[in-house]
Short mmCIF file of C-alpha atoms in Angstrom, two decimals:
data_model
loop_
_atom_site.label_atom_id
_atom_site.label_comp_id
_atom_site.label_asym_id
_atom_site.label_seq_id
_atom_site.Cartn_x
_atom_site.Cartn_y
_atom_site.Cartn_z
CA MET A 1 156.95 77.88 104.10
CA THR A 2 153.27 77.10 104.65
CA ALA A 3 151.84 78.63 107.81
CA TYR A 4 148.38 77.39 108.81
CA LEU A 5 147.04 79.83 111.40
CA ASP A 6 143.30 79.22 111.13
CA ASN A 7 142.86 76.45 113.68
CA ALA A 8 139.76 78.06 115.17
CA ALA A 9 138.07 77.33 111.84
CA THR A 10 139.24 73.72 111.63
CA THR A 11 142.21 71.62 112.67
CA PRO A 12 144.16 69.00 110.72
CA VAL A 13 143.17 65.45 111.59
CA CYS A 14 145.76 64.00 113.95
CA ARG A 15 147.47 60.69 113.26
CA GLU A 16 145.70 58.95 116.15
CA ALA A 17 142.28 59.97 114.83
CA ALA A 18 143.04 58.97 111.24
CA GLU A 19 144.33 55.56 112.29
CA ALA A 20 141.31 54.93 114.53
CA ALA A 21 138.88 55.85 111.75
CA LEU A 22 140.63 53.63 109.22
CA ARG A 23 140.69 50.71 111.63
CA VAL A 24 136.95 50.94 112.29
CA MET A 25 136.10 51.45 108.61
CA THR A 26 138.06 48.39 107.53
CA GLU A 27 137.82 46.02 110.49
CA GLY A 28 134.94 47.08 112.74
CA PHE A 29 132.43 48.30 110.19
CA GLY A 30 129.38 46.47 111.59
CA ASN A 31 126.13 48.19 112.50
CA PRO A 32 126.14 48.68 116.30
CA SER A 33 122.44 47.80 116.42
CA ALA A 34 122.95 44.38 114.79
CA GLN A 35 122.70 41.34 117.05
CA TYR A 36 125.42 39.21 115.43
CA SER A 37 129.06 39.33 116.50
CA LEU A 38 130.26 41.94 114.00
CA GLY A 39 127.53 44.29 115.16
CA GLN A 40 128.26 43.64 118.82
CA GLN A 41 131.94 44.30 118.16
CA ALA A 42 130.95 47.68 116.74
CA ARG A 43 128.71 48.31 119.77
CA LYS A 44 131.58 47.56 122.14
CA GLN A 45 133.85 49.92 120.19
CA LEU A 46 131.20 52.65 120.23
CA GLU A 47 130.62 52.47 123.97
CA GLY A 48 134.34 52.36 124.62
CA ASP A 49 134.76 55.50 122.54
CA ARG A 50 131.94 57.17 124.48
CA LYS A 51 133.85 56.44 127.70
CA THR A 52 136.98 57.97 126.19
CA VAL A 53 135.23 61.20 125.18
CA ALA A 54 133.55 61.37 128.59
CA ALA A 55 136.90 60.92 130.33
CA ALA A 56 138.42 63.75 128.28
CA LEU A 57 135.49 66.02 129.13
CA GLY A 58 135.26 64.91 132.75
CA CYS A 59 131.74 63.49 132.90
CA GLN A 60 129.86 60.19 132.88
CA PRO A 61 129.60 58.25 129.58
CA ARG A 62 125.79 58.26 129.77
CA GLU A 63 125.93 62.08 129.69
CA VAL A 64 127.58 62.14 126.22
CA VAL A 65 125.34 61.99 123.14
CA PHE A 66 127.05 62.01 119.74
CA THR A 67 125.86 64.49 117.10
CA SER A 68 127.05 65.52 113.65
CA CYS A 69 128.69 68.80 114.72
CA GLY A 70 128.74 71.66 117.20
CA THR A 71 126.00 73.48 115.30
CA GLU A 72 123.64 70.54 115.72
CA SER A 73 124.51 70.32 119.41
CA ASP A 74 123.78 74.03 119.86
CA ASN A 75 120.45 73.79 118.03
CA TRP A 76 119.39 70.75 120.04
CA ALA A 77 120.38 72.25 123.38
CA LEU A 78 118.65 75.54 122.71
CA ARG A 79 115.42 74.34 121.14
CA LEU A 80 114.75 71.27 123.25
CA GLY A 81 116.23 72.73 126.42
CA ALA A 82 113.93 75.71 126.15
CA GLU A 83 110.99 73.50 125.26
CA ARG A 84 111.59 71.35 128.34
CA ASN A 85 111.11 74.42 130.56
CA ARG A 86 108.30 75.95 128.53
CA HIS A 87 105.95 75.53 131.49
CA LYS A 88 108.05 78.14 133.33
CA GLY A 89 107.76 80.70 130.58
CA ARG A 90 109.01 81.60 127.11
CA HIS A 91 112.08 83.68 127.90
CA ILE A 92 115.69 82.91 126.92
CA ILE A 93 118.87 84.80 127.77
CA THR A 94 122.01 84.66 125.63
CA THR A 95 124.78 87.03 124.54
CA ALA A 96 125.08 89.18 121.44
CA ILE A 97 128.41 87.54 120.55
CA GLU A 98 127.37 83.89 120.37
CA HIS A 99 128.06 81.64 117.40
CA GLY A 100 125.50 81.90 114.61
CA ALA A 101 124.15 78.47 115.56
CA ILE A 102 122.83 80.02 118.77
CA LEU A 103 121.82 83.42 117.41
CA GLN A 104 119.96 82.09 114.36
CA THR A 105 118.13 79.54 116.50
CA CYS A 106 117.15 82.33 118.88
CA ARG A 107 115.82 84.38 115.95
CA GLN A 108 113.71 81.42 114.89
CA LEU A 109 112.42 80.93 118.43
CA GLU A 110 111.50 84.62 118.54
CA ALA A 111 109.46 84.11 115.38
CA GLU A 112 107.70 81.27 117.21
CA GLY A 113 106.72 83.48 120.13
CA TRP A 114 109.69 83.26 122.47
CA GLU A 115 111.31 86.36 123.94
CA VAL A 116 115.11 86.52 123.89
CA THR A 117 117.35 88.89 125.83
CA TYR A 118 120.76 89.44 124.19
CA LEU A 119 123.40 90.54 126.71
CA PRO A 120 125.71 93.16 125.16
CA PRO A 121 129.50 92.80 125.40
CA ASN A 122 131.88 95.47 126.59
CA ARG A 123 134.86 96.64 124.54
CA GLU A 124 136.95 93.78 125.91
CA GLY A 125 134.53 91.22 124.49
CA THR A 126 132.99 89.89 127.68
CA VAL A 127 129.59 90.34 129.34
CA SER A 128 128.52 91.74 132.68
CA LEU A 129 127.15 89.45 135.37
CA SER A 130 125.07 92.36 136.62
CA ASP A 131 123.41 92.56 133.19
CA LEU A 132 122.66 88.85 133.40
CA GLU A 133 121.22 89.21 136.89
CA ALA A 134 119.01 92.08 135.76
CA ALA A 135 117.74 90.04 132.79
CA LEU A 136 116.58 87.04 134.85
CA ARG A 137 112.83 86.66 135.29
CA PRO A 138 110.47 84.11 136.82
CA GLU A 139 109.59 83.02 133.27
CA THR A 140 113.22 82.51 132.15
CA ALA A 141 113.54 78.97 130.80
CA LEU A 142 117.15 78.79 129.58
CA VAL A 143 120.42 80.72 129.53
CA SER A 144 123.07 80.08 126.86
CA MET A 145 126.55 81.60 127.13
CA MET A 146 129.56 80.46 125.12
CA LEU A 147 132.74 79.52 126.95
CA VAL A 148 135.19 81.00 124.44
CA ASN A 149 134.25 83.44 121.70
CA ASN A 150 135.34 82.04 118.36
CA GLU A 151 136.24 85.40 116.82
CA VAL A 152 138.05 87.35 119.52
CA GLY A 153 139.01 84.59 121.97
CA THR A 154 137.37 86.06 125.05
CA VAL A 155 136.75 83.58 127.86
CA LEU A 156 133.28 84.38 129.15
CA PRO A 157 132.38 84.02 132.87
CA VAL A 158 130.38 80.84 132.41
CA ARG A 159 131.10 79.38 135.85
CA GLU A 160 130.08 82.56 137.65
CA ALA A 161 127.06 83.04 135.37
CA ALA A 162 125.81 79.49 135.91
CA ALA A 163 126.15 79.87 139.68
CA LEU A 164 124.23 83.16 139.57
CA VAL A 165 121.44 81.62 137.50
CA LYS A 166 121.13 78.57 139.74
CA ARG A 167 120.96 80.77 142.84
CA TYR A 168 118.09 82.65 141.22
CA ASP A 169 116.20 79.52 140.12
CA ARG A 170 117.70 76.04 139.91
CA ARG A 171 115.07 75.03 137.36
CA ILE A 172 116.55 77.32 134.69
CA LEU A 173 118.70 75.28 132.31
CA PHE A 174 122.18 76.60 131.55
CA HIS A 175 123.90 75.77 128.24
CA THR A 176 127.39 76.61 127.09
CA ASP A 177 128.91 76.29 123.63
CA ALA A 178 132.33 74.94 124.58
CA VAL A 179 133.46 74.21 121.01
CA GLN A 180 136.41 76.61 121.20
CA GLY A 181 137.29 75.85 124.81
CA PHE A 182 137.45 72.05 124.76
CA LEU A 183 141.03 70.78 125.04
CA LYS A 184 142.26 74.38 125.07
CA LEU A 185 141.21 75.21 128.64
CA PRO A 186 141.00 73.01 131.75
CA PHE A 187 137.37 72.51 132.78
CA THR A 188 134.66 69.94 133.38
CA PRO A 189 130.90 70.44 133.07
CA ALA A 190 130.57 70.01 136.84
CA GLN A 191 133.19 72.70 137.47
CA LEU A 192 131.31 75.06 135.17
CA GLY A 193 127.97 74.13 136.73
CA VAL A 194 126.19 73.73 133.39
CA ASP A 195 123.36 71.44 132.32
CA LEU A 196 124.13 71.27 128.59
CA LEU A 197 127.43 71.66 126.75
CA SER A 198 128.28 71.53 123.03
CA LEU A 199 131.42 70.04 121.45
CA SER A 200 132.77 69.73 117.90
CA GLY A 201 135.24 67.12 116.67
CA HIS A 202 136.95 69.02 113.89
CA LYS A 203 138.12 71.74 116.30
CA VAL A 204 140.18 69.15 118.23
CA HIS A 205 141.89 67.24 115.39
CA ALA A 206 139.04 64.83 114.59
CA PRO A 207 137.32 64.73 111.17
CA LYS A 208 134.43 66.97 110.26
CA GLY A 209 130.97 65.52 110.75
CA ILE A 210 131.13 64.52 114.41
CA GLY A 211 130.28 66.39 117.60
CA ALA A 212 128.68 65.78 120.95
CA LEU A 213 126.19 67.22 123.38
CA TYR A 214 126.73 66.82 127.11
CA ILE A 215 123.40 66.42 128.88
CA ARG A 216 123.72 66.46 132.66
CA SER A 217 122.32 63.36 134.30
CA GLY A 218 118.79 64.11 135.45
CA VAL A 219 118.01 66.60 132.67
CA PRO A 220 115.37 64.92 130.50
CA LEU A 221 115.30 66.18 126.91
CA LYS A 222 112.96 65.11 124.15
CA PRO A 223 114.57 63.16 121.27
CA LEU A 224 116.15 65.22 118.53
CA ILE A 225 115.52 62.63 115.80
CA LEU A 226 113.04 59.76 115.94
CA GLY A 227 113.61 56.34 114.41
CA GLY A 228 115.61 53.37 115.62
CA GLY A 229 116.23 54.75 119.11
CA GLN A 230 120.00 55.08 118.91
CA GLU A 231 121.93 57.21 121.41
CA ASN A 232 119.69 56.09 124.28
CA GLY A 233 116.62 57.07 122.29
CA LEU A 234 117.70 60.70 121.97
CA ARG A 235 119.14 60.79 118.43
CA SER A 236 118.05 58.04 116.08
CA GLY A 237 120.13 57.02 113.09
CA THR A 238 122.95 54.53 112.66
CA GLU A 239 125.96 55.88 114.51
CA PRO A 240 128.98 56.97 112.40
CA THR A 241 131.33 54.66 114.24
CA ALA A 242 134.46 55.58 112.30
CA GLN A 243 134.01 59.29 113.00
CA ILE A 244 133.21 58.57 116.64
CA ALA A 245 136.35 56.44 116.95
CA ALA A 246 138.40 59.26 115.44
CA PHE A 247 136.81 61.79 117.80
CA ALA A 248 137.61 59.58 120.79
CA ALA A 249 141.21 59.10 119.68
CA ALA A 250 141.64 62.85 119.18
CA CYS A 251 140.13 63.52 122.61
CA GLN A 252 142.44 61.01 124.26
CA ALA A 253 145.51 62.50 122.60
CA GLY A 254 144.42 66.05 123.36
CA ARG A 255 143.64 65.31 127.00
CA ALA A 256 147.01 63.64 127.54
CA GLN A 257 148.79 66.72 126.16
CA LEU A 258 146.52 69.39 127.64
CA SER A 259 148.97 71.01 130.07
CA ASP A 260 151.76 71.09 127.50
CA THR A 261 149.36 72.35 124.83
CA ILE A 262 148.16 75.26 126.97
CA ALA A 263 151.73 76.27 127.83
CA HIS A 264 152.74 76.05 124.15
CA LEU A 265 149.76 78.11 123.00
CA LYS A 266 150.31 80.83 125.59
CA ALA A 267 153.97 81.12 124.65
CA LEU A 268 153.14 81.20 120.95
CA LYS A 269 150.52 83.91 121.41
CA ALA A 270 152.91 86.05 123.46
CA TYR A 271 155.62 85.56 120.83
CA THR A 272 153.21 86.60 118.06
CA LEU A 273 152.28 89.83 119.86
CA GLU A 274 155.96 90.55 120.53
CA GLN A 275 156.87 90.11 116.85
CA LEU A 276 153.94 92.23 115.72
CA ARG A 277 154.91 95.06 118.05
CA ALA A 278 158.39 94.99 116.56
CA ARG A 279 157.50 94.65 112.86
CA VAL A 280 153.86 95.68 112.39
CA PRO A 281 153.09 98.05 115.27
CA GLU A 282 150.00 99.32 113.44
CA ALA A 283 148.27 96.00 114.13
CA GLU A 284 145.92 96.30 117.10
CA GLN A 285 144.61 93.49 119.27
CA ILE A 286 140.82 93.25 119.50
CA GLY A 287 139.33 92.40 122.87
CA ARG A 288 140.94 90.88 125.92
CA GLY A 289 141.30 87.46 124.30
CA GLU A 290 142.29 85.22 127.22
CA ALA A 291 141.91 82.01 125.20
CA PRO A 292 145.46 80.83 124.50
CA HIS A 293 144.85 79.82 120.88
CA ILE A 294 142.93 82.77 119.40
CA LEU A 295 144.31 86.21 118.59
CA ALA A 296 142.01 88.80 117.02
CA LEU A 297 143.75 91.69 115.29
CA THR A 298 142.95 94.64 113.10
CA LEU A 299 145.00 96.69 110.66
CA PRO A 300 142.84 99.82 110.33
CA GLY A 301 142.78 101.27 106.84
CA TYR A 302 143.26 97.91 105.15
CA LYS A 303 140.65 95.40 104.00
CA SER A 304 140.84 92.09 105.84
CA GLU A 305 139.55 90.15 102.81
CA VAL A 306 142.45 91.51 100.77
CA LEU A 307 144.94 90.67 103.50
CA VAL A 308 143.61 87.12 103.71
CA ARG A 309 143.97 86.64 99.94
CA VAL A 310 147.41 88.24 99.72
CA LEU A 311 148.78 86.23 102.63
CA GLY A 312 147.10 83.08 101.32
CA ASP A 313 148.93 83.49 98.02
CA GLN A 314 152.15 83.29 100.05
CA GLY A 315 151.06 80.13 101.88
CA VAL A 316 150.04 81.93 105.07
CA TYR A 317 146.49 81.08 106.09
CA ILE A 318 144.52 83.35 108.43
CA SER A 319 140.85 84.25 108.68
CA ALA A 320 138.83 87.43 108.22
CA GLY A 321 136.85 86.70 111.38
CA SER A 322 134.76 83.55 111.64
CA ALA A 323 134.74 81.13 108.72
CA CYS A 324 131.13 80.29 109.61
CA HIS A 325 129.67 83.52 108.21
CA ARG A 326 131.99 84.16 105.29
CA GLY A 327 131.22 87.25 103.28
CA LYS A 328 129.05 88.89 105.94
CA SER A 329 129.81 91.63 108.42
CA SER A 330 130.81 90.15 111.78
CA HIS A 331 128.08 90.53 114.39
CA VAL A 332 130.78 90.20 117.04
CA TYR A 333 132.81 93.15 115.75
CA GLU A 334 129.62 95.20 115.48
CA ALA A 335 128.59 94.25 119.02
CA LEU A 336 132.03 95.36 120.26
CA SER A 337 131.36 98.82 118.75
CA LEU A 338 134.53 98.80 116.67
CA SER A 339 134.97 101.69 114.25
CA LYS A 340 134.37 100.98 110.57
CA PRO A 341 138.12 101.02 109.75
CA GLN A 342 138.73 98.61 112.63
CA ARG A 343 135.94 96.28 111.48
CA ASN A 344 137.10 96.38 107.87
CA GLY A 345 140.68 95.55 108.83
CA ALA A 346 139.88 92.85 111.39
CA PHE A 347 141.29 89.34 111.07
CA ARG A 348 142.05 86.34 113.26
CA VAL A 349 145.02 84.06 113.72
CA SER A 350 144.62 80.86 115.72
CA PHE A 351 147.07 78.20 116.78
CA ASP A 352 147.12 74.54 117.78
CA ARG A 353 149.58 72.28 119.54
CA THR A 354 151.50 71.63 116.32
CA THR A 355 151.96 75.29 115.35
CA ALA A 356 155.64 76.28 115.20
CA ARG A 357 157.31 79.64 115.78
CA GLU A 358 158.51 79.53 112.20
CA GLU A 359 154.88 79.73 111.10
CA VAL A 360 154.42 82.85 113.20
CA ASP A 361 157.58 84.34 111.68
CA ALA A 362 156.22 83.64 108.19
CA PHE A 363 152.90 85.28 109.10
CA VAL A 364 154.49 88.43 110.55
CA ALA A 365 156.82 88.79 107.57
CA ALA A 366 153.94 88.36 105.11
CA LEU A 367 151.79 90.87 107.00
CA ALA A 368 154.62 93.41 107.00
CA ARG A 369 155.03 92.98 103.24
CA ALA A 370 151.30 93.40 102.73
CA ARG A 371 151.28 96.57 104.79
CA ASP A 372 154.12 98.00 102.74
CA THR A 373 152.74 97.08 99.31
CA LEU A 374 148.98 97.52 99.61
CA PHE A 375 147.30 100.89 99.48
CA PRO A 376 145.32 101.45 102.68
CA SER A 377 141.59 101.59 102.09
CA MET A 378 140.08 105.01 102.53
CA SER A 379 136.62 103.62 103.38
#
């Protein structure tokens, strides 16, 4: 059977999202900026979808700005959030295990004269609040800390970190990349205490090409793109109404099933670990991995790229770390100080609400066969 266990990379589009997109593409295809009735129909649909996404996130509709993806949201939050507080100073704090969208933007900002402090993780894949406290300075403009690490599934202490930062200086902006946490964990931006929060549609059963940035009311950011003044003047360009409708439908479906989804994911993860202990005891879990849908593993002595290909040939789909930096050594595994055999043998399985136990059984059986037939790498 086919076993798709790479849902942290992308999720299949759910029926609700596909139907919503098709309906808008065929019936409500007007330009939302047009003044005639077809355009106003599209505008009404767009604003209704914004309300739906906001309801799923737990914020006000005016605080949701649609983007093309989580990477764009991260770039916007980091660059323009830091720029907004430039008068305070040119210092940013983030972690060494962020998504590349954050780390590469930080590298570019460093080249432009900003100073960035990268908080190191411990062996469990989380960061110390005492390290964050020690890194804060009067000139700190922005702190960015992901909610869930996309490679090892650690849930970082965003709520506690944001509270610490705001106690130090309320003017410091706090951003979180919540791409892997949205509709997998119960939270709202207000509960986390953040100013900026990034989302991605294709991680929650919407199509690729749509995301969002939460901007807390009262946080003025400069526009990302200039032009026709769409998205309340913050991101010009005709809105992709079909993708937005699909995103909203996926959010609504995901929010309605959130409690059941979390329970299902936790049970599935526990079952996977139980089966691995019984059939492939050599497989080691990486990090603490509290996120219910992500399980990072390593089979020391084997090459993860080979495992991915061999299992893929059997219809079992897993990932050698993050799909976003394919072919490169994982900065997360390096930051966790894993040994070379552990890094080389590291891979990730990730679930969604539709994943069945039979898929886990197929994965464990395929991994056991691979262990028995492949020669362990000596490097």
